[in-house]
XYZ file of C-alpha atoms in Angstrom:
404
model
C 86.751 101.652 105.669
C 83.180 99.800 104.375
C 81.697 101.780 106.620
C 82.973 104.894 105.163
C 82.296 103.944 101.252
C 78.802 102.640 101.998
C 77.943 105.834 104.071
C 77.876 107.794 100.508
C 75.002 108.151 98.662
C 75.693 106.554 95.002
C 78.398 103.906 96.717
C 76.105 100.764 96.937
C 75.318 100.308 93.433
C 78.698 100.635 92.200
C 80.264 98.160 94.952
C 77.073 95.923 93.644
C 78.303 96.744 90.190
C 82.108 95.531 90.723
C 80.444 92.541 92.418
C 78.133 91.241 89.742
C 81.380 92.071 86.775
C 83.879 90.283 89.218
C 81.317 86.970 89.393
C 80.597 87.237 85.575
C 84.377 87.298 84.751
C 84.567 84.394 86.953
C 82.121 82.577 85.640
C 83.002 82.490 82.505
C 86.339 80.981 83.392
C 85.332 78.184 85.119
C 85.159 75.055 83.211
C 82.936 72.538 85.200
C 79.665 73.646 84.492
C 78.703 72.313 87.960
C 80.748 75.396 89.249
C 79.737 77.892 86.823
C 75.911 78.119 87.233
C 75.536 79.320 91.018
C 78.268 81.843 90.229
C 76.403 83.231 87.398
C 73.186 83.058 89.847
C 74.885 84.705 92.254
C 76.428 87.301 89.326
C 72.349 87.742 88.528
C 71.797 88.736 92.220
C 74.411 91.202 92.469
C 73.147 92.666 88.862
C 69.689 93.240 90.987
C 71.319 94.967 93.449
C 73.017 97.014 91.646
C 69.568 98.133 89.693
C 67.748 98.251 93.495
C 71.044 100.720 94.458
C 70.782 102.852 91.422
C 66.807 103.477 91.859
C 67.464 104.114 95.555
C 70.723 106.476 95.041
C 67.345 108.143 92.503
C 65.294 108.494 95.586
C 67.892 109.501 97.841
C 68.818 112.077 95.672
C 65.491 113.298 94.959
C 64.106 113.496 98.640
C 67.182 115.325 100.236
C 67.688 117.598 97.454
C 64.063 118.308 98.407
C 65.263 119.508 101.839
C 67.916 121.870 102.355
C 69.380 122.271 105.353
C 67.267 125.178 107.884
C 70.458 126.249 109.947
C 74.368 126.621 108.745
C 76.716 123.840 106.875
C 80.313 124.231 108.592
C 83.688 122.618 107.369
C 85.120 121.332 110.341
C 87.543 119.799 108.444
C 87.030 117.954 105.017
C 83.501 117.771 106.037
C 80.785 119.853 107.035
C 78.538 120.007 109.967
C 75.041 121.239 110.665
C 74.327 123.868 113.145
C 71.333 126.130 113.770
C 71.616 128.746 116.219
C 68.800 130.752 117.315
C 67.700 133.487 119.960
C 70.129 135.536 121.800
C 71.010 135.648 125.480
C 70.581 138.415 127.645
C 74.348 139.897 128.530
C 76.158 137.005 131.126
C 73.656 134.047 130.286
C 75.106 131.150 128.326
C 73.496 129.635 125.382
C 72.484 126.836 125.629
C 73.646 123.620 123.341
C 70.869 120.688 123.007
C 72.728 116.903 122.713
C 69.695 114.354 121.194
C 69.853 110.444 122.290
C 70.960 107.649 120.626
C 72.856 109.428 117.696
C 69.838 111.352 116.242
C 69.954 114.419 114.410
C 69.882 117.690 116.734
C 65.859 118.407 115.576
C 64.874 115.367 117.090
C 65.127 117.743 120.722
C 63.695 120.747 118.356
C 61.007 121.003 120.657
C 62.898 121.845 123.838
C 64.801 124.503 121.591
C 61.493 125.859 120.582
C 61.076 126.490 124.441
C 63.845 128.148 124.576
C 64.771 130.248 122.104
C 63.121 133.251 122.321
C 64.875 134.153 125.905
C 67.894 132.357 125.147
C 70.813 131.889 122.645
C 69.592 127.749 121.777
C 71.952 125.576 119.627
C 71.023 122.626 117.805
C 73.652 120.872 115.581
C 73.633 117.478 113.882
C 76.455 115.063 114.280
C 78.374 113.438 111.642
C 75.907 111.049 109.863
C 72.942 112.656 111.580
C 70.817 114.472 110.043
C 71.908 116.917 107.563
C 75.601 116.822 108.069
C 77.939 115.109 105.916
C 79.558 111.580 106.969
C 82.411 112.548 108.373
C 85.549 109.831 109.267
C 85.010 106.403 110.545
C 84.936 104.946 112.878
C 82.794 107.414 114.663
C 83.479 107.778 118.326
C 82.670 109.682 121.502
C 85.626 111.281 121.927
C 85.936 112.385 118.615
C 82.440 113.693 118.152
C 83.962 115.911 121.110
C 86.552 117.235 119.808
C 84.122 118.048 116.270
C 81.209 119.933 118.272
C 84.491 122.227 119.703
C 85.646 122.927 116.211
C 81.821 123.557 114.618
C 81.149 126.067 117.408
C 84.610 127.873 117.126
C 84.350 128.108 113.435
C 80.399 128.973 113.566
C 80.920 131.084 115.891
C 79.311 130.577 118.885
C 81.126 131.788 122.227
C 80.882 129.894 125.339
C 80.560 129.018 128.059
C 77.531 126.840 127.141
C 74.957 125.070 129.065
C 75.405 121.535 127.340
C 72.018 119.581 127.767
C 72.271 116.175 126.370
C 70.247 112.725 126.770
C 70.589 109.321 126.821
C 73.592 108.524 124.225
C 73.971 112.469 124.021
C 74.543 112.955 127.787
C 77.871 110.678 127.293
C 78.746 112.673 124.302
C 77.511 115.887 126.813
C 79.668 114.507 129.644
C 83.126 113.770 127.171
C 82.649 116.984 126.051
C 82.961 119.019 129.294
C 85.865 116.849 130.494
C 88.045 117.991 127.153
C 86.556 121.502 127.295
C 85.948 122.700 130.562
C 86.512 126.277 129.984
C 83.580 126.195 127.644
C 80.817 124.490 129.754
C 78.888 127.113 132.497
C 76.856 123.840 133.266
C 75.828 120.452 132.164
C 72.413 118.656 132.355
C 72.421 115.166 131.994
C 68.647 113.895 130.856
C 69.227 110.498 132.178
C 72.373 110.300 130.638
C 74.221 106.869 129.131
C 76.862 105.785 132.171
C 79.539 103.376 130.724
C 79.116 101.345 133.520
C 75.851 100.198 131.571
C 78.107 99.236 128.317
C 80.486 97.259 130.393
C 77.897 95.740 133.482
C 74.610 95.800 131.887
C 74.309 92.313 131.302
C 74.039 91.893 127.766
C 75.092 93.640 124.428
C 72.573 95.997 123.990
C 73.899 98.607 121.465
C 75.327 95.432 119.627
C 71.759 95.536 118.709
C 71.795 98.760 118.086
C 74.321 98.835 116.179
C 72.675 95.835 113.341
C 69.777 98.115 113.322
C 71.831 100.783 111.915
C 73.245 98.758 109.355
C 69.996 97.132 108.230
C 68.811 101.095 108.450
C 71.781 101.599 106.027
C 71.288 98.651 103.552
C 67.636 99.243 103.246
C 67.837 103.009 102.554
C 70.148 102.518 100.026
C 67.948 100.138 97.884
C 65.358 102.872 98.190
C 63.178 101.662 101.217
C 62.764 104.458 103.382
C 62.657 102.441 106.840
C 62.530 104.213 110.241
C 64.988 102.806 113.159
C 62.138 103.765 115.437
C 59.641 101.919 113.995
C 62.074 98.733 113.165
C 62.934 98.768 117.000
C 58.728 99.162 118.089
C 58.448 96.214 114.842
C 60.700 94.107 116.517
C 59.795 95.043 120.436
C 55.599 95.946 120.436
C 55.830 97.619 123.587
C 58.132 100.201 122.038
C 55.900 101.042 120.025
C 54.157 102.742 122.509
C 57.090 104.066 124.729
C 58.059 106.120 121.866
C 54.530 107.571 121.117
C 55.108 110.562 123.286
C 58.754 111.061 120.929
C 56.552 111.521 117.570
C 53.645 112.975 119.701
C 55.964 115.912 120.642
C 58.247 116.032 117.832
C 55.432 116.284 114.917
C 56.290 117.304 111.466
C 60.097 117.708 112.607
C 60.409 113.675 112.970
C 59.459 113.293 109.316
C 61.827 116.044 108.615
C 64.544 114.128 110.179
C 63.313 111.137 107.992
C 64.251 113.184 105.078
C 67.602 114.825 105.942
C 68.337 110.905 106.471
C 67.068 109.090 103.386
C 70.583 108.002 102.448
C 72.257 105.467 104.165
C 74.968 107.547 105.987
C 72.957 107.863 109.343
C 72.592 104.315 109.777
C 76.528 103.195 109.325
C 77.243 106.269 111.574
C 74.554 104.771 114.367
C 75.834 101.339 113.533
C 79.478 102.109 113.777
C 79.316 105.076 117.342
C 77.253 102.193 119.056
C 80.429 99.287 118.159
C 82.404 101.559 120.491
C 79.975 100.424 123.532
C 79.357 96.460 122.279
C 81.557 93.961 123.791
C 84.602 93.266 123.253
C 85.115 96.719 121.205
C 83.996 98.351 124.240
C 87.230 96.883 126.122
C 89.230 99.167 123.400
C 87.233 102.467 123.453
C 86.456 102.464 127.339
C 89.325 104.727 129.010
C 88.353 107.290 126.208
C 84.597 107.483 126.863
C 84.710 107.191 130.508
C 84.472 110.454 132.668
C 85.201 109.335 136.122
C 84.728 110.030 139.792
C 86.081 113.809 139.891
C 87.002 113.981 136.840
C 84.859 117.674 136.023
C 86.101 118.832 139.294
C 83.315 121.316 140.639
C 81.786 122.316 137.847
C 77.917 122.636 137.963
C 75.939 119.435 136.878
C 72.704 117.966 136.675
C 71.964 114.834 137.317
C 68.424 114.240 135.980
C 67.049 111.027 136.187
C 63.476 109.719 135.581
C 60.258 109.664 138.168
C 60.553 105.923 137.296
C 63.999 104.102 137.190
C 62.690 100.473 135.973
C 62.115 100.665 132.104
C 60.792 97.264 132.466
C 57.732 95.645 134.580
C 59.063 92.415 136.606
C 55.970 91.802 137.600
C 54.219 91.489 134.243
C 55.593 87.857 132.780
C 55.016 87.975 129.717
C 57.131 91.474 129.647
C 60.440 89.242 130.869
C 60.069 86.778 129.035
C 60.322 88.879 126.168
C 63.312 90.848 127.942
C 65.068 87.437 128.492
C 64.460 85.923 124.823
C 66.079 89.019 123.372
C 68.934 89.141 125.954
C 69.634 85.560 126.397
C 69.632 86.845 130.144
C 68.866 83.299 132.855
C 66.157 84.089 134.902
C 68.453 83.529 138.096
C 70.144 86.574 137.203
C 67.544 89.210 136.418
C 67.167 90.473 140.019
C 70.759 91.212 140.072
C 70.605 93.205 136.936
C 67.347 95.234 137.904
C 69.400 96.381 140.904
C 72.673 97.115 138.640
C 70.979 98.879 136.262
C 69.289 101.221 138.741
C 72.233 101.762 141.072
C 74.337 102.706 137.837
C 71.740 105.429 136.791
C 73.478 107.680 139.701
C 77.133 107.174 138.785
C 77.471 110.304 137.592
C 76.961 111.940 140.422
C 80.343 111.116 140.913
C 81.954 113.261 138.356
C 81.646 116.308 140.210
C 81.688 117.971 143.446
C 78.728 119.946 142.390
C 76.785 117.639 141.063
C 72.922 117.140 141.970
C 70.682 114.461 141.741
C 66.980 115.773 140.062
C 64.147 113.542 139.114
C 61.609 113.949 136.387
C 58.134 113.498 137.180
C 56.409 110.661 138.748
C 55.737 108.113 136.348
C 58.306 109.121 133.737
C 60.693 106.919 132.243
C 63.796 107.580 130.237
C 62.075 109.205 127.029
C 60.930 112.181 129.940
C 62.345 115.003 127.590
C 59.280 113.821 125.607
C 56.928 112.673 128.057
C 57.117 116.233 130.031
C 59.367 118.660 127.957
C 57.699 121.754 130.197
C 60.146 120.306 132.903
C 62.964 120.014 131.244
C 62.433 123.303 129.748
C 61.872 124.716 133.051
C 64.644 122.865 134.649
C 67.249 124.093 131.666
C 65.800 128.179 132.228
C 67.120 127.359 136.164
C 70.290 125.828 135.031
C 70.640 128.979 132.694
C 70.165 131.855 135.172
C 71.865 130.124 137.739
C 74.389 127.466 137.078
C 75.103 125.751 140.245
C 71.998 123.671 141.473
C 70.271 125.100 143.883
C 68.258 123.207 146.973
C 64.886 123.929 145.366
C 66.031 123.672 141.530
C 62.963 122.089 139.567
C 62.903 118.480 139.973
C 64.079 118.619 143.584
C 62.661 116.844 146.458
C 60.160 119.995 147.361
C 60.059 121.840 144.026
C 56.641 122.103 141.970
C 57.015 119.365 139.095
C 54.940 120.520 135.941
C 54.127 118.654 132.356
């Protein structure tokens, strides 16, 4: 429900507002003086927030006003959705639909649709919070983001089946989505793709993280600081800073077009609130409706693309896991065990199908490889196109020519 007020542009300062008038009232009732004064302080601190929300609900206002939406804004019901649909497929090939990480607006995999598009039928679309899309309801979860990308491509639309390409975050959201509609999914390429194994085994509470990001995203935005989750993560983690060079290397001007579709503060309560469905204990709750499990897609065609290099982190560089085990809380007896978990996992959805096939990127990748080398993925998503089911040689496979 907080979520859901705060996620509107306007909200903060008159919450702040009620705040500062409810303190005041207060105040002035109380008898011991003693009492009275930190109320009143406290009163004065609200007041300032209330200002600090009205200048940023200004800024908000101005900078997305400043940029409309580029594709279509469809109701899907009580709120709209951002799509934008471009190219058109030759007669029996399947558009293609492009699912970002984390819970990022659709541009943020623009460039892969740029790769595409002018062969193919290439859908990008923005997910409630993200990007230029409306709020939507809260809590925001997997399952329902399904069942809201079915209705915005019925009512946009667009005619399946699709190939659905998602990564990271998005590959769950790709993978949820084929289970509930398998009539409209040709294929499905998962760009090292979020098992919930990881949510449940990894070892700590990693999108708990996440998830106060978002809201500090949120509450910053809405007092009119414009703050970036990717550079708060690389601020608080130095070495990100350069994993995620190759993210604003290839996304360019389109990353501080995102910025702007997302001044207001609905993008971070939406991260903040889809990531609580994977942080422990909520995860207990939400798990039978995000898993897909062994056999669940039966035979349909899927790839399984994980990176030329599995280990995101170094374990021979100390200084590198000592970081990893200050932010994780994680003893050092158990950080073998956990390097092995969290590679073994990366292949558990392999399980999912009969016709599933395991593809790496290329040597020396890591999980941000949709970046790193988008020619592959663009190649690898042209194969998946023209022929569904993975072939022996498909790009990525044990023989096949590997190219940046």
């Amino acid at each position: 429900m907080l979520y859901a007020m705060l996620s509107h542009n306007g909200a903060f300062p008159i919450i702040a507002l009620l705040f500062a008038a409810a303190l005041a009232l207060l105040a002035g009732r109380l008898r011991a003086r003693w009492l009275a004064v930190p109320v009143w302080v406290l009163a004065g601190f609200a007041a300032l927030f209330c200002a600090a929300g009205l200048y940023g609900s200004w800024r908000i206002h101005s900078i997305t006003a400043a940029t409309p939406a580029p594709g279509e804004m469809v109701d899907v019901g009580g709120y709209r959705m951002h799509i934008l649909a471009e190219g058109a497929s030759p007669l029996g090939a399947a558009p293609v639909i492009w699912i970002a990480g984390q819970h990022s607006a659709g541009f943020a995999l623009k460039h892969l649709h740029d790769g595409i598009k002018a062969d193919y039928r290439s859908i990008l679309f923005d997910r409630p919070g993200a990007g230029w899309s409306e709020a939507g309801p809260f809590p925001r979860r997997t399952a329902l983001e399904a069942a809201e990308l079915h209705t915005l491509l019925e009512r946009a639309g667009e005619r399946g089946p699709f190939v659905v390409v998602g990564h990271s975050y998005g590959g769950l959201l790709a993978v949820n989505f084929a289970r509930r509609y398998p009539e409209q999914v040709a294929a499905l390429v998962l760009l090292d793709a979020t098992p919930p194994d990881s949510l449940v085994y990894g070892g700590f509470d990693g999108l708990a993280m996440v998830s106060r990001l978002g809201m500090l995203q949120a509450l910053a935005r809405s007092v009119g600081v414009q703050s970036d989750l990717l550079d708060v993560m690389a601020s608080r983690n130095p070495r990100a800073a350069d994993q995620y060079l190759p993210v604003k290397e290839a996304l360019g001007e389109n990353l501080a077009l995102i910025n702007r579709a997302e001044a207001g503060p609905k993008a971070g309560w939406a991260t903040a609130s889809i990531f609580s469905e994977g942080a422990h204990p909520q995860v207990l709750d939400t798990a039978f409706d995000l898993v897909v499990y062994d056999g669940e897609l039966g035979d349909m065609p899927v790839y399984v693309v994980l990176p030329g290099t599995l280990q995101s982190l170094d374990w021979d560089d100390d200084e590198a896991v000592t970081a990893f085990q200050a932010a994780t809380g994680m003893p050092a007896a158990d950080l073998s065990r956990f390097a092995h978990i969290s590679e073994a996992m990366r292949y558990r959805f392999l399980q999912v199908s009969s016709a599933a096939r395991l593809l790496r990127a290329p040597a020396g990748t890591g999980h941000l490889f949709p970046y790193e080398t988008p020619g592959f993925v663009i190649d690898l998503v042209r194969q998946a196109v023209a022929s569904p089911v993975p072939a022996d040689d498909a790009v990525g496979g044990a023989n096949a020519p590997q190219r940046r």
